[in-house]
Coordinates of N, CA and C in Angstrom, one line a residue:
M1 N -3.9 -24.9 -2.6 CA -3.8 -23.5 -2.1 C -5.1 -23.0 -1.7
S2 N -5.1 -22.1 -0.8 CA -6.3 -21.4 -0.4 C -7.0 -20.6 -1.5
T3 N -8.3 -20.5 -1.4 CA -9.0 -19.7 -2.4 C -9.1 -18.2 -2.0
S4 N -8.6 -17.9 -0.8 CA -8.6 -16.5 -0.4 C -7.5 -15.7 -1.2
D5 N -7.8 -14.4 -1.3 CA -6.8 -13.6 -2.0 C -5.7 -13.1 -1.1
E6 N -5.9 -13.1 0.2 CA -4.9 -12.6 1.1 C -5.1 -13.3 2.5
T7 N -4.0 -13.6 3.1 CA -4.0 -14.1 4.5 C -3.3 -13.0 5.4
S8 N -3.9 -12.7 6.5 CA -3.4 -11.7 7.4 C -3.2 -12.3 8.7
V9 N -2.0 -12.1 9.3 CA -1.8 -12.5 10.7 C -1.4 -11.3 11.5
S10 N -2.2 -11.0 12.5 CA -2.0 -9.8 13.2 C -2.2 -9.9 14.7
D11 N -2.1 -11.0 15.3 CA -2.4 -11.2 16.7 C -1.2 -10.6 17.6
G12 N -0.1 -10.4 17.0 CA 1.0 -9.8 17.7 C 1.7 -10.8 18.6
A13 N 1.2 -12.0 18.8 CA 1.8 -13.0 19.7 C 3.1 -13.5 19.1
A14 N 3.2 -13.7 17.8 CA 4.3 -14.3 17.2 C 5.2 -13.2 16.5
P15 N 6.5 -13.4 16.5 CA 7.3 -12.4 15.8 C 7.0 -12.5 14.3
P16 N 7.3 -11.4 13.6 CA 7.0 -11.4 12.1 C 7.6 -12.6 11.4
S17 N 8.8 -13.1 11.7 CA 9.3 -14.2 10.9 C 8.5 -15.5 11.1
Q18 N 7.9 -15.7 12.3 CA 7.0 -16.8 12.5 C 5.6 -16.6 11.9
A19 N 5.2 -15.4 12.0 CA 3.8 -15.0 11.4 C 3.8 -15.2 9.9
I20 N 5.0 -14.9 9.3 CA 5.1 -15.2 7.8 C 4.9 -16.6 7.5
I21 N 5.6 -17.5 8.2 CA 5.5 -18.9 8.0 C 4.1 -19.4 8.3
E22 N 3.4 -18.9 9.3 CA 2.0 -19.3 9.6 C 1.1 -18.9 8.5
A23 N 1.3 -17.7 8.0 CA 0.4 -17.2 6.9 C 0.6 -18.0 5.6
I24 N 1.9 -18.3 5.3 CA 2.2 -19.1 4.1 C 1.5 -20.5 4.3
A25 N 1.6 -21.1 5.4 CA 1.0 -22.4 5.7 C -0.5 -22.3 5.5
A26 N -1.1 -21.3 6.0 CA -2.6 -21.1 5.8 C -2.9 -21.0 4.4
E27 N -2.2 -20.2 3.6 CA -2.4 -20.0 2.2 C -2.3 -21.4 1.4
E28 N -1.3 -22.1 1.8 CA -1.0 -23.4 1.2 C -1.9 -24.5 1.6
G29 N -2.5 -24.3 2.8 CA -3.4 -25.4 3.3 C -2.6 -26.5 3.9
V30 N -1.4 -26.2 4.5 CA -0.6 -27.2 5.1 C -0.3 -26.8 6.6
D31 N 0.2 -27.7 7.3 CA 0.6 -27.5 8.7 C 1.8 -26.6 8.7
V32 N 1.9 -25.7 9.7 CA 3.1 -24.8 9.8 C 4.4 -25.6 9.8
T33 N 4.4 -26.8 10.3 CA 5.7 -27.5 10.4 C 6.1 -28.1 9.0
D34 N 5.2 -28.0 8.0 CA 5.5 -28.5 6.7 C 6.2 -27.4 5.9
V35 N 6.2 -26.1 6.3 CA 6.8 -25.1 5.6 C 8.3 -25.0 6.0
E36 N 9.0 -26.0 5.4 CA 10.5 -26.1 5.6 C 11.1 -26.8 4.5
P37 N 12.4 -26.8 4.4 CA 13.1 -27.5 3.2 C 12.8 -29.0 3.3
P38 N 12.8 -29.7 2.2 CA 13.1 -29.2 0.9 C 11.9 -28.6 0.1
A39 N 10.7 -28.8 0.7 CA 9.5 -28.3 0.0 C 9.5 -26.8 -0.2
Y40 N 10.0 -26.1 0.8 CA 10.0 -24.6 0.8 C 11.4 -24.1 1.1
D41 N 11.8 -23.0 0.4 CA 13.0 -22.4 0.7 C 13.0 -21.8 2.1
P42 N 14.2 -21.8 2.8 CA 14.2 -21.2 4.1 C 13.9 -19.7 4.0
L43 N 13.3 -19.1 5.0 CA 12.9 -17.7 4.9 C 14.2 -16.8 4.8
F44 N 15.3 -17.3 5.4 CA 16.5 -16.5 5.3 C 17.1 -16.3 3.9
T45 N 16.6 -17.1 2.9 CA 17.1 -16.9 1.6 C 16.6 -15.6 1.0
V46 N 15.5 -15.0 1.6 CA 15.0 -13.7 1.0 C 15.0 -12.6 2.0
V47 N 15.1 -12.8 3.3 CA 15.2 -11.8 4.3 C 15.9 -12.3 5.5
N48 N 16.5 -11.4 6.3 CA 17.1 -11.8 7.5 C 16.0 -11.9 8.6
P49 N 15.6 -13.1 9.0 CA 14.5 -13.2 10.0 C 14.8 -12.4 11.3
E50 N 16.0 -12.5 11.8 CA 16.3 -11.9 13.1 C 16.2 -10.3 13.0
A51 N 16.8 -9.8 11.9 CA 16.7 -8.4 11.7 C 15.2 -7.9 11.5
L52 N 14.5 -8.7 10.8 CA 13.0 -8.4 10.6 C 12.3 -8.4 11.9
D53 N 12.5 -9.4 12.7 CA 11.9 -9.4 14.1 C 12.3 -8.2 14.9
D54 N 13.6 -7.9 14.9 CA 14.2 -6.7 15.6 C 13.5 -5.4 15.2
L55 N 13.3 -5.3 13.9 CA 12.8 -4.1 13.3 C 11.4 -3.8 13.9
F56 N 10.6 -4.9 14.1 CA 9.2 -4.7 14.6 C 9.0 -5.0 16.1
T57 N 10.1 -5.1 16.8 CA 10.0 -5.2 18.3 C 9.6 -3.9 18.9
T58 N 8.6 -3.9 19.7 CA 8.1 -2.7 20.3 C 9.1 -2.3 21.4
T59 N 9.5 -1.0 21.3 CA 10.5 -0.4 22.2 C 9.8 0.6 23.1
A60 N 10.5 1.3 23.9 CA 10.0 2.3 24.8 C 9.4 3.4 23.9
G61 N 9.9 3.6 22.7 CA 9.4 4.7 21.8 C 8.1 4.3 21.1
G62 N 7.6 3.1 21.3 CA 6.4 2.6 20.6 C 6.6 1.7 19.5
A63 N 5.6 1.4 18.8 CA 5.7 0.4 17.7 C 6.4 1.0 16.5
S64 N 7.0 0.2 15.7 CA 7.7 0.6 14.5 C 6.8 1.1 13.4
N65 N 7.1 2.1 12.7 CA 6.3 2.6 11.6 C 6.8 2.0 10.3
A66 N 7.8 1.1 10.3 CA 8.4 0.5 9.1 C 7.3 -0.4 8.4
V67 N 7.6 -0.5 7.1 CA 6.8 -1.5 6.3 C 7.9 -2.2 5.4
V68 N 7.9 -3.5 5.4 CA 8.8 -4.3 4.7 C 8.0 -5.2 3.7
S69 N 8.4 -5.2 2.5 CA 7.7 -6.1 1.5 C 8.7 -6.8 0.7
F70 N 8.4 -8.1 0.4 CA 9.2 -8.9 -0.4 C 8.4 -10.1 -1.0
E71 N 9.0 -10.8 -1.9 CA 8.4 -12.0 -2.4 C 9.0 -13.3 -1.8
Y72 N 8.2 -14.2 -1.4 CA 8.6 -15.4 -0.8 C 7.7 -16.6 -1.3
E73 N 8.2 -17.6 -1.9 CA 7.5 -18.8 -2.3 C 6.3 -18.4 -3.2
G74 N 6.4 -17.4 -4.0 CA 5.3 -17.1 -4.9 C 4.3 -16.2 -4.3
Y75 N 4.5 -15.6 -3.1 CA 3.6 -14.7 -2.5 C 4.3 -13.4 -2.3
E76 N 3.5 -12.4 -2.3 CA 3.9 -11.0 -1.9 C 3.7 -10.9 -0.4
V77 N 4.7 -10.7 0.4 CA 4.6 -10.6 1.8 C 4.8 -9.1 2.2
V78 N 3.9 -8.6 3.1 CA 4.0 -7.2 3.6 C 4.0 -7.3 5.1
V79 N 5.1 -6.8 5.7 CA 5.1 -6.8 7.2 C 5.1 -5.4 7.7
H80 N 4.2 -5.1 8.6 CA 4.1 -3.8 9.2 C 3.8 -4.0 10.7
A81 N 3.7 -2.9 11.4 CA 3.5 -2.9 12.9 C 2.2 -3.7 13.3
D82 N 1.2 -3.7 12.4 CA -0.1 -4.3 12.7 C -0.1 -5.8 12.4
G83 N 1.0 -6.3 11.7 CA 1.0 -7.7 11.4 C 1.6 -8.0 10.1
V84 N 1.2 -9.2 9.5 CA 1.8 -9.7 8.3 C 0.6 -10.0 7.3
E85 N 0.8 -9.5 6.1 CA -0.1 -9.9 5.0 C 0.6 -10.7 3.9
V86 N -0.1 -11.7 3.5 CA 0.5 -12.6 2.4 C -0.6 -12.7 1.4
R87 N -0.2 -12.4 0.1 CA -1.1 -12.6 -1.0 C -0.4 -13.2 -2.2
E88 N -1.1 -14.1 -2.9 CA -0.5 -14.8 -4.0 C -0.2 -13.8 -5.1
R89 N 1.0 -13.9 -5.6 CA 1.4 -13.0 -6.7 C 0.7 -13.4 -8.0
S90 N 0.2 -12.5 -8.7 CA -0.5 -12.8 -10.0 C 0.6 -13.0 -11.1
S91 N 0.2 -13.6 -12.2 CA 1.1 -13.9 -13.3 C 1.5 -12.5 -13.9
T92 N 0.7 -11.5 -13.8 CA 1.1 -10.2 -14.3 C 2.2 -9.6 -13.4
D93 N 2.2 -9.8 -12.1 CA 3.2 -9.3 -11.2 C 4.5 -10.0 -11.6
S94 N 4.5 -11.3 -11.8 CA 5.7 -12.1 -12.2 C 6.3 -11.6 -13.5
L95 N 5.4 -11.3 -14.5 CA 5.8 -10.8 -15.8 C 6.5 -9.5 -15.6
N96 N 5.9 -8.6 -14.9 CA 6.5 -7.2 -14.7 C 7.8 -7.4 -14.0
S97 N 7.9 -8.3 -13.0 CA 9.2 -8.4 -12.3 C 10.3 -8.9 -13.2
S98 N 10.0 -9.9 -14.1 CA 11.0 -10.4 -15.0 C 11.4 -9.4 -16.0
V99 N 10.5 -8.5 -16.4 CA 10.8 -7.5 -17.4 C 11.6 -6.4 -16.8
E100 N 11.3 -6.0 -15.6 CA 12.1 -5.0 -14.9 C 13.4 -5.4 -14.4
G101 N 13.5 -6.6 -14.0 CA 14.8 -7.1 -13.3 C 15.4 -8.1 -14.1

């Protein structure tokens, strides 16, 4: 895994669903084509990729103000109009999650 605390993808060229995979690959130090089953769960197991992409598609009204966050493959993923942020979840986050849910 990468030693960075956070990977951010914000070039706007890729839809959020693809940017998430690219950021996970960067954090894991693997090629983007390696982020697939069976080594990784499909993204659709935690979020609907098509709905996510549609939410952040720029329309005539401008960019979306939405922010979506979820956990995927041990990372906290935050998607917003400016891009995607991926950071490794700490053991404290996992402990809090299991206590709460």
